Amino acid sequence: MNIIINTSTIVIGGGVQVSKSFLEELKVINNDNTYHVFLSPKLKDEIKVIIFPDNFKFYKIPISPSALSTRKNVVKQLNELEDIIQPDIVFTIFGPSYWKPKTMHLCGYADGWCYTPDSIAFKKLTLIERLRTKLLVLYKNYFIRKTSSFLVVETELAKKNISKYLNYPTSKIFVVGNTCSNIYNEYKKKPKLNRNKEFKLLTLSSYYKHKNLGIINNVADILNNQFKLNVTFYLTIKHEEYLKNFRENKNIVNLGPQLIEDCPKLYDNVDAMFLPTLLETFSASYPEAMKMERPILTSELDFAHDICGEAALYFNPLDSFDIANKIKTIITDPILYQDLVDKGKNRLKNFETSESRAKKYLICCEKIIESNREN
């Protein structure tokens, strides 16, 4: 296959991790494919182009095609490259691509805002934010319908919602599950020490409204002042966001944005993973915590249950006292703690590996090409 792998829309978040992992896996998969990789500035900083074999060709795309003000020039560049490359298929790892290739186009879609209109996350937005988000949803979904021949999503729940709310044919939606990066397989975990003085919780996330991180202020206050427990929350957000939202809370420590390769060590130095999110398609934090043998405390919502099953302790993400109580439970019940770790290790068997995910993406491309030939 002659494949364009389009990462021009990847600027932040889990898309960076998945894209990097996919490209790294392709590097070691033996096949006759030629990969033409459209690199966003963020991916350009993450990928060491020089170590890739000769069947990889890299093209720097200086800006995302998502912005109205710059799309015309970016789309022109993408079209010109496609004309030169003459690919069998274009695979946009996460869309919308905001660009319609001439050939068949497989597009990943993992923006829960766009196909979960009844999510409680919308309630956390101001009226202006809600209107802006609704317009952005319309904007993105328009381009998904307009530019994509097929979609690939991370869960059956996402496929169901996209079919329902976007009226997108299920026959044109593939499901390839997410997973944790291969760096977690390579990391050598340290023996877990008994930490009697301080219980550490890690939230590995950027500061988005739907992550619901603001509730940590109240939860930390209940744990440390009412329950008299020594609990510290570790965040990985930008410094200015930390100062704005958490600067007066001594029980919240900000580590700042992290490189992907440094994340396993973060899990190794804490006691549990904490994610009070209101909206996800898939969070890699779940399998990461399972792999690092840390229990998961997260929101009692359908997407979390779909991913974690029995391998998590769930709470009402809008109820600070319920959250604090669940954290207290996991601190004071070592049997429950270990049970969640064991269930997480078992649950991890249901997830893709980085290698199997990459191979399934290629299988999707092959099926689309073969189907197009038959038609």
Coordinates of C-alpha atoms in Angstrom, one line a residue:
M1 CA 0.0 0.0 0.0
N2 CA 1.0 3.6 -0.6
I3 CA -0.5 5.4 2.4
I4 CA -0.7 9.0 3.5
I5 CA -0.7 9.2 7.3
N6 CA -2.2 12.6 8.1
T7 CA -1.3 14.0 11.5
S8 CA -1.7 17.7 10.5
T9 CA -4.6 18.1 13.0
I10 CA -2.7 16.8 16.0
V11 CA -1.8 19.6 18.4
I12 CA -2.4 18.4 22.0
G13 CA -3.7 15.6 24.2
G14 CA -4.0 11.9 23.7
G15 CA -3.8 12.2 19.9
V16 CA -0.1 13.0 20.2
Q17 CA 0.5 9.8 22.2
V18 CA -1.5 7.6 19.8
S19 CA 0.1 9.1 16.7
K20 CA 3.6 8.7 18.0
S21 CA 2.9 5.1 19.1
F22 CA 1.4 4.2 15.8
L23 CA 4.3 5.6 13.8
E24 CA 6.8 3.8 16.1
E25 CA 5.0 0.5 15.6
L26 CA 4.9 0.9 11.8
K27 CA 8.7 1.3 11.9
V28 CA 9.1 -2.4 13.1
I29 CA 6.2 -4.0 11.2
N30 CA 7.6 -5.8 8.2
N31 CA 5.7 -5.1 5.0
D32 CA 6.0 -3.5 1.6
N33 CA 4.0 -0.4 2.4
T34 CA 5.2 3.1 1.8
Y35 CA 4.2 5.7 4.4
H36 CA 3.9 9.4 3.6
V37 CA 3.6 11.1 6.9
F38 CA 2.1 14.6 7.1
L39 CA 3.6 15.9 10.4
S40 CA 2.0 18.6 12.5
P41 CA 4.5 20.9 14.4
K42 CA 3.7 19.0 17.6
L43 CA 4.4 15.6 16.1
K44 CA 7.5 17.0 14.4
D45 CA 8.9 17.7 17.9
E46 CA 8.0 14.2 19.1
I47 CA 9.2 12.1 16.2
K48 CA 12.9 11.4 15.4
V49 CA 12.6 11.3 11.7
I50 CA 16.2 10.3 11.1
I51 CA 15.7 6.8 12.7
F52 CA 12.9 5.8 10.4
P53 CA 13.5 3.4 7.5
D54 CA 13.5 4.4 3.8
N55 CA 9.8 3.5 3.3
F56 CA 8.9 6.5 5.4
K57 CA 8.6 9.9 3.8
F58 CA 7.9 12.9 6.1
Y59 CA 6.3 16.2 5.1
K60 CA 6.1 19.1 7.5
I61 CA 2.7 20.8 7.7
P62 CA 3.3 24.1 9.5
I63 CA -0.2 24.7 10.7
S64 CA -3.4 22.8 11.3
P65 CA -6.0 23.1 8.5
S66 CA -8.8 23.6 11.1
A67 CA -8.6 27.4 11.3
L68 CA -10.8 29.3 8.8
S69 CA -8.2 32.0 8.3
T70 CA -5.4 29.6 7.2
R71 CA -7.3 26.6 5.8
K72 CA -7.1 27.7 2.1
N73 CA -3.3 27.6 2.0
V74 CA -2.9 24.5 4.1
V75 CA -5.5 22.6 2.0
K76 CA -3.7 23.7 -1.1
Q77 CA -0.5 22.2 0.3
L78 CA -2.2 18.9 1.2
N79 CA -3.8 18.7 -2.2
E80 CA -0.5 19.3 -4.0
L81 CA 1.2 16.6 -1.9
E82 CA -1.6 14.1 -2.6
D83 CA -1.3 14.7 -6.3
I84 CA 2.4 14.0 -6.2
I85 CA 2.1 10.9 -3.9
Q86 CA -0.9 9.3 -5.6
P87 CA -1.8 7.3 -2.5
D88 CA -4.1 4.2 -2.3
I89 CA -5.6 5.7 0.9
V90 CA -5.3 8.5 3.3
F91 CA -5.5 7.8 7.0
T92 CA -6.1 10.8 9.3
I93 CA -5.3 9.4 12.8
F94 CA -7.7 11.9 14.5
G95 CA -10.1 14.2 12.7
P96 CA -11.9 16.1 11.5
S97 CA -9.2 16.5 8.8
Y98 CA -10.8 19.7 7.4
W99 CA -9.5 18.5 4.1
K100 CA -11.1 16.1 1.6
P101 CA -8.6 13.9 -0.2
K102 CA -9.4 12.8 -3.7
T103 CA -8.8 9.1 -2.7
M104 CA -10.5 7.0 -0.1
H105 CA -10.2 8.5 3.4
L106 CA -10.2 6.7 6.7
C107 CA -10.5 9.2 9.6
G108 CA -10.2 8.6 13.3
Y109 CA -12.8 10.4 15.5
A110 CA -12.4 10.6 19.3
D111 CA -14.1 13.9 20.3
G112 CA -16.8 13.0 22.8
W113 CA -18.3 16.5 22.7
C114 CA -19.3 15.9 19.1
Y115 CA -21.4 12.7 19.6
T116 CA -22.6 12.8 23.2
P117 CA -25.0 15.7 23.2
D118 CA -26.6 14.6 26.5
S119 CA -23.4 14.6 28.5
I120 CA -23.3 16.2 31.9
A121 CA -20.1 18.0 30.8
F122 CA -22.3 20.6 29.0
K123 CA -23.7 21.6 32.4
K124 CA -20.3 22.7 33.6
L125 CA -20.1 25.3 30.8
T126 CA -21.3 28.9 31.0
L127 CA -24.0 29.9 28.6
I128 CA -21.5 31.5 26.3
E129 CA -19.2 28.5 26.5
R130 CA -22.1 26.1 25.8
L131 CA -23.1 28.1 22.7
R132 CA -19.5 28.2 21.5
T133 CA -19.1 24.5 22.1
K134 CA -22.4 23.7 20.3
L135 CA -21.2 25.7 17.3
L136 CA -17.8 24.0 17.3
V137 CA -19.6 20.6 17.4
L138 CA -21.6 21.5 14.3
Y139 CA -18.5 22.7 12.6
K140 CA -16.5 19.5 13.3
N141 CA -19.4 17.1 12.5
Y142 CA -19.9 19.0 9.2
F143 CA -16.4 18.3 8.2
I144 CA -16.5 14.7 9.4
R145 CA -19.4 14.0 7.1
K146 CA -18.0 16.0 4.2
T147 CA -14.4 14.7 4.2
S148 CA -14.4 11.1 5.5
S149 CA -15.1 8.0 3.5
F150 CA -14.9 5.8 6.6
L151 CA -14.4 6.4 10.4
V152 CA -12.4 4.5 13.0
V153 CA -13.3 5.0 16.7
E154 CA -12.0 3.6 19.9
T155 CA -15.1 2.0 21.5
E156 CA -18.4 0.4 20.5
L157 CA -20.1 3.1 22.6
A158 CA -18.6 5.8 20.4
K159 CA -19.7 3.9 17.2
K160 CA -23.2 3.6 18.6
N161 CA -23.4 7.3 19.4
I162 CA -21.9 8.5 16.1
S163 CA -24.4 6.4 14.2
K164 CA -27.3 7.7 16.4
Y165 CA -26.4 11.4 16.5
L166 CA -24.5 11.9 13.3
N167 CA -26.6 9.5 11.2
Y168 CA -23.4 7.9 10.0
P169 CA -23.7 4.4 8.6
T170 CA -22.4 1.7 11.0
S171 CA -21.1 -0.2 8.0
K172 CA -18.6 2.6 7.5
I173 CA -17.3 2.8 11.1
F174 CA -14.5 0.6 12.3
V175 CA -13.7 0.0 16.0
V176 CA -10.0 -0.3 17.0
G177 CA -9.5 0.0 20.8
N178 CA -6.9 2.3 22.4
T179 CA -4.2 1.2 24.8
C180 CA -1.3 2.5 26.7
S181 CA 2.0 3.3 25.0
N182 CA 4.6 0.6 24.5
I183 CA 6.9 2.6 26.9
Y184 CA 4.8 1.1 29.8
N185 CA 5.9 -2.4 28.7
E186 CA 9.5 -1.3 28.7
Y187 CA 9.4 0.5 32.1
K188 CA 10.8 -1.5 35.1
K189 CA 8.5 -0.8 38.0
K190 CA 10.0 -0.3 41.4
P191 CA 8.8 -2.4 44.4
K192 CA 5.8 -0.6 45.9
L193 CA 6.6 0.8 49.4
N194 CA 4.2 1.1 52.2
R195 CA 3.3 4.8 52.4
N196 CA 1.7 5.4 55.7
K197 CA 2.2 9.2 56.0
E198 CA 0.9 10.5 52.6
F199 CA -1.4 9.1 50.0
K200 CA -0.7 10.3 46.5
L201 CA -3.2 10.6 43.6
L202 CA -2.1 11.3 40.0
T203 CA -4.3 13.0 37.4
L204 CA -2.4 12.9 34.2
S205 CA -4.4 15.4 32.1
S206 CA -4.5 18.8 30.6
Y207 CA -6.9 21.4 32.1
Y208 CA -10.1 21.0 30.1
K209 CA -13.6 21.8 31.4
H210 CA -14.8 18.3 30.8
K211 CA -12.0 16.9 32.9
N212 CA -13.7 18.5 35.9
L213 CA -10.4 19.1 37.7
G214 CA -11.8 22.1 39.7
I215 CA -13.7 19.8 42.0
I216 CA -10.3 18.6 43.4
N217 CA -10.2 21.8 45.6
N218 CA -13.2 20.7 47.6
V219 CA -12.3 17.1 47.6
A220 CA -8.8 17.9 49.0
D221 CA -10.3 20.1 51.7
I222 CA -12.7 17.3 52.8
L223 CA -10.0 14.7 52.9
N224 CA -7.4 16.7 54.7
N225 CA -9.5 18.9 57.0
Q226 CA -12.6 16.9 57.7
F227 CA -11.3 13.3 57.4
K228 CA -7.8 14.2 58.7
L229 CA -6.1 12.2 56.0
N230 CA -2.8 13.3 54.4
V231 CA -3.7 13.2 50.7
T232 CA -1.9 15.0 47.9
F233 CA -3.2 15.4 44.4
Y234 CA -0.6 15.6 41.6
L235 CA -1.6 17.4 38.4
T236 CA 0.1 17.8 35.0
I237 CA -1.4 21.1 33.8
K238 CA 0.2 24.4 32.6
H239 CA 1.6 26.6 35.4
E240 CA -0.7 29.5 34.7
E241 CA -3.8 27.2 34.9
Y242 CA -2.5 25.9 38.2
L243 CA -2.0 29.4 39.6
K244 CA -5.5 30.5 38.5
N245 CA -7.4 27.5 39.8
F246 CA -5.4 25.8 42.6
R247 CA -2.7 28.2 44.0
E248 CA -4.2 28.4 47.5
N249 CA -4.4 24.6 48.0
K250 CA -1.3 23.2 49.6
N251 CA -2.6 19.6 49.0
I252 CA -2.4 20.0 45.2
V253 CA 0.9 19.9 43.5
N254 CA 1.4 20.7 39.8
L255 CA 4.1 18.8 37.9
G256 CA 3.5 20.6 34.7
P257 CA 2.9 19.1 31.2
Q258 CA 4.9 15.9 30.8
L259 CA 6.7 14.1 28.0
I260 CA 5.2 10.7 27.1
E261 CA 8.3 8.8 28.1
D262 CA 8.3 10.4 31.6
C263 CA 4.8 9.3 32.5
P264 CA 5.4 5.7 33.7
K265 CA 7.7 7.1 36.5
L266 CA 4.9 9.4 37.6
Y267 CA 2.6 6.4 38.2
D268 CA 5.4 4.6 39.9
N269 CA 5.7 7.4 42.5
V270 CA 2.0 7.6 43.4
D271 CA -0.6 5.4 45.1
A272 CA -3.5 5.6 42.8
M273 CA -4.9 7.2 39.6
F274 CA -7.7 9.7 39.9
L275 CA -9.8 11.0 37.1
P276 CA -13.1 13.0 37.8
T277 CA -13.8 13.4 34.1
L278 CA -17.3 14.1 32.8
L279 CA -16.8 13.1 29.2
E280 CA -14.4 10.8 27.3
T281 CA -14.3 8.5 24.3
F282 CA -11.3 6.7 25.7
S283 CA -8.7 7.8 28.3
A284 CA -5.3 6.1 28.1
S285 CA -5.0 6.9 31.8
Y286 CA -7.1 3.8 32.5
P287 CA -4.9 1.2 30.9
E288 CA -1.8 3.1 31.9
A289 CA -2.9 2.8 35.6
M290 CA -3.7 -0.9 35.1
K291 CA -0.3 -1.6 33.6
M292 CA 1.5 0.3 36.4
E293 CA -0.6 -1.7 39.0
R294 CA -2.3 1.4 40.5
P295 CA -6.0 1.4 41.4
I296 CA -8.3 3.6 39.5
L297 CA -10.8 6.1 41.0
T298 CA -13.0 7.6 38.4
S299 CA -16.5 8.9 37.4
E300 CA -19.5 6.6 37.5
L301 CA -20.4 7.2 33.9
D302 CA -21.0 4.9 30.9
F303 CA -17.7 5.5 29.1
A304 CA -15.7 4.7 32.2
H305 CA -17.6 1.5 32.9
D306 CA -17.2 0.5 29.3
I307 CA -13.4 0.8 29.6
C308 CA -12.7 -0.2 33.2
G309 CA -15.5 -2.7 34.0
E310 CA -14.9 -3.9 37.6
A311 CA -11.3 -2.6 37.7
A312 CA -12.2 0.9 39.1
L313 CA -13.8 2.4 42.2
Y314 CA -16.5 4.8 40.9
F315 CA -17.9 8.0 42.3
N316 CA -20.4 10.7 41.4
P317 CA -18.1 13.2 39.7
L318 CA -20.3 16.2 40.7
D319 CA -20.4 15.2 44.5
S320 CA -17.2 16.3 46.3
F321 CA -18.2 14.4 49.5
D322 CA -18.9 11.1 47.6
I323 CA -15.5 11.5 45.8
A324 CA -13.7 12.1 49.1
N325 CA -15.5 9.1 50.7
K326 CA -14.4 6.8 47.9
I327 CA -10.8 8.0 48.2
K328 CA -11.0 7.4 52.0
T329 CA -12.3 3.9 51.3
I330 CA -9.4 3.0 49.1
I331 CA -6.9 4.4 51.6
T332 CA -8.3 2.5 54.6
D333 CA -9.2 -0.8 52.8
P334 CA -6.0 -2.5 51.6
I335 CA -7.9 -5.6 50.5
L336 CA -10.0 -3.4 48.1
Y337 CA -6.9 -1.6 47.0
Q338 CA -5.2 -4.9 45.9
D339 CA -8.4 -6.3 44.5
L340 CA -8.7 -3.3 42.1
V341 CA -5.0 -3.7 41.1
D342 CA -5.6 -7.4 40.4
K343 CA -8.8 -6.7 38.4
G344 CA -6.9 -4.0 36.5
K345 CA -4.2 -6.4 35.5
N346 CA -6.8 -8.9 34.3
R347 CA -8.8 -6.2 32.5
L348 CA -5.7 -5.1 30.7
K349 CA -5.9 -8.4 28.7
N350 CA -9.0 -7.0 26.9
F351 CA -7.1 -4.0 25.5
E352 CA -5.1 -3.8 22.3
T353 CA -1.3 -3.6 22.4
S354 CA 0.4 -0.9 20.6
E355 CA 1.4 -3.4 18.0
S356 CA -2.0 -5.0 17.5
R357 CA -3.6 -1.5 17.3
A358 CA -1.2 -0.5 14.5
K359 CA -1.8 -3.8 12.6
K360 CA -5.6 -3.3 12.9
Y361 CA -5.4 0.2 11.5
L362 CA -3.5 -1.2 8.5
I363 CA -6.2 -4.0 8.2
C364 CA -8.9 -1.3 8.1
C365 CA -7.0 0.5 5.3
E366 CA -6.6 -2.8 3.3
K367 CA -10.3 -3.6 3.6
I368 CA -11.3 -0.1 2.4
I369 CA -8.9 -0.4 -0.6
E370 CA -10.2 -3.8 -1.5
S371 CA -13.8 -2.7 -1.2
N372 CA -13.1 0.2 -3.4
R373 CA -11.5 -2.0 -6.1
E374 CA -14.6 -4.3 -6.0
N375 CA -16.9 -1.4 -6.6

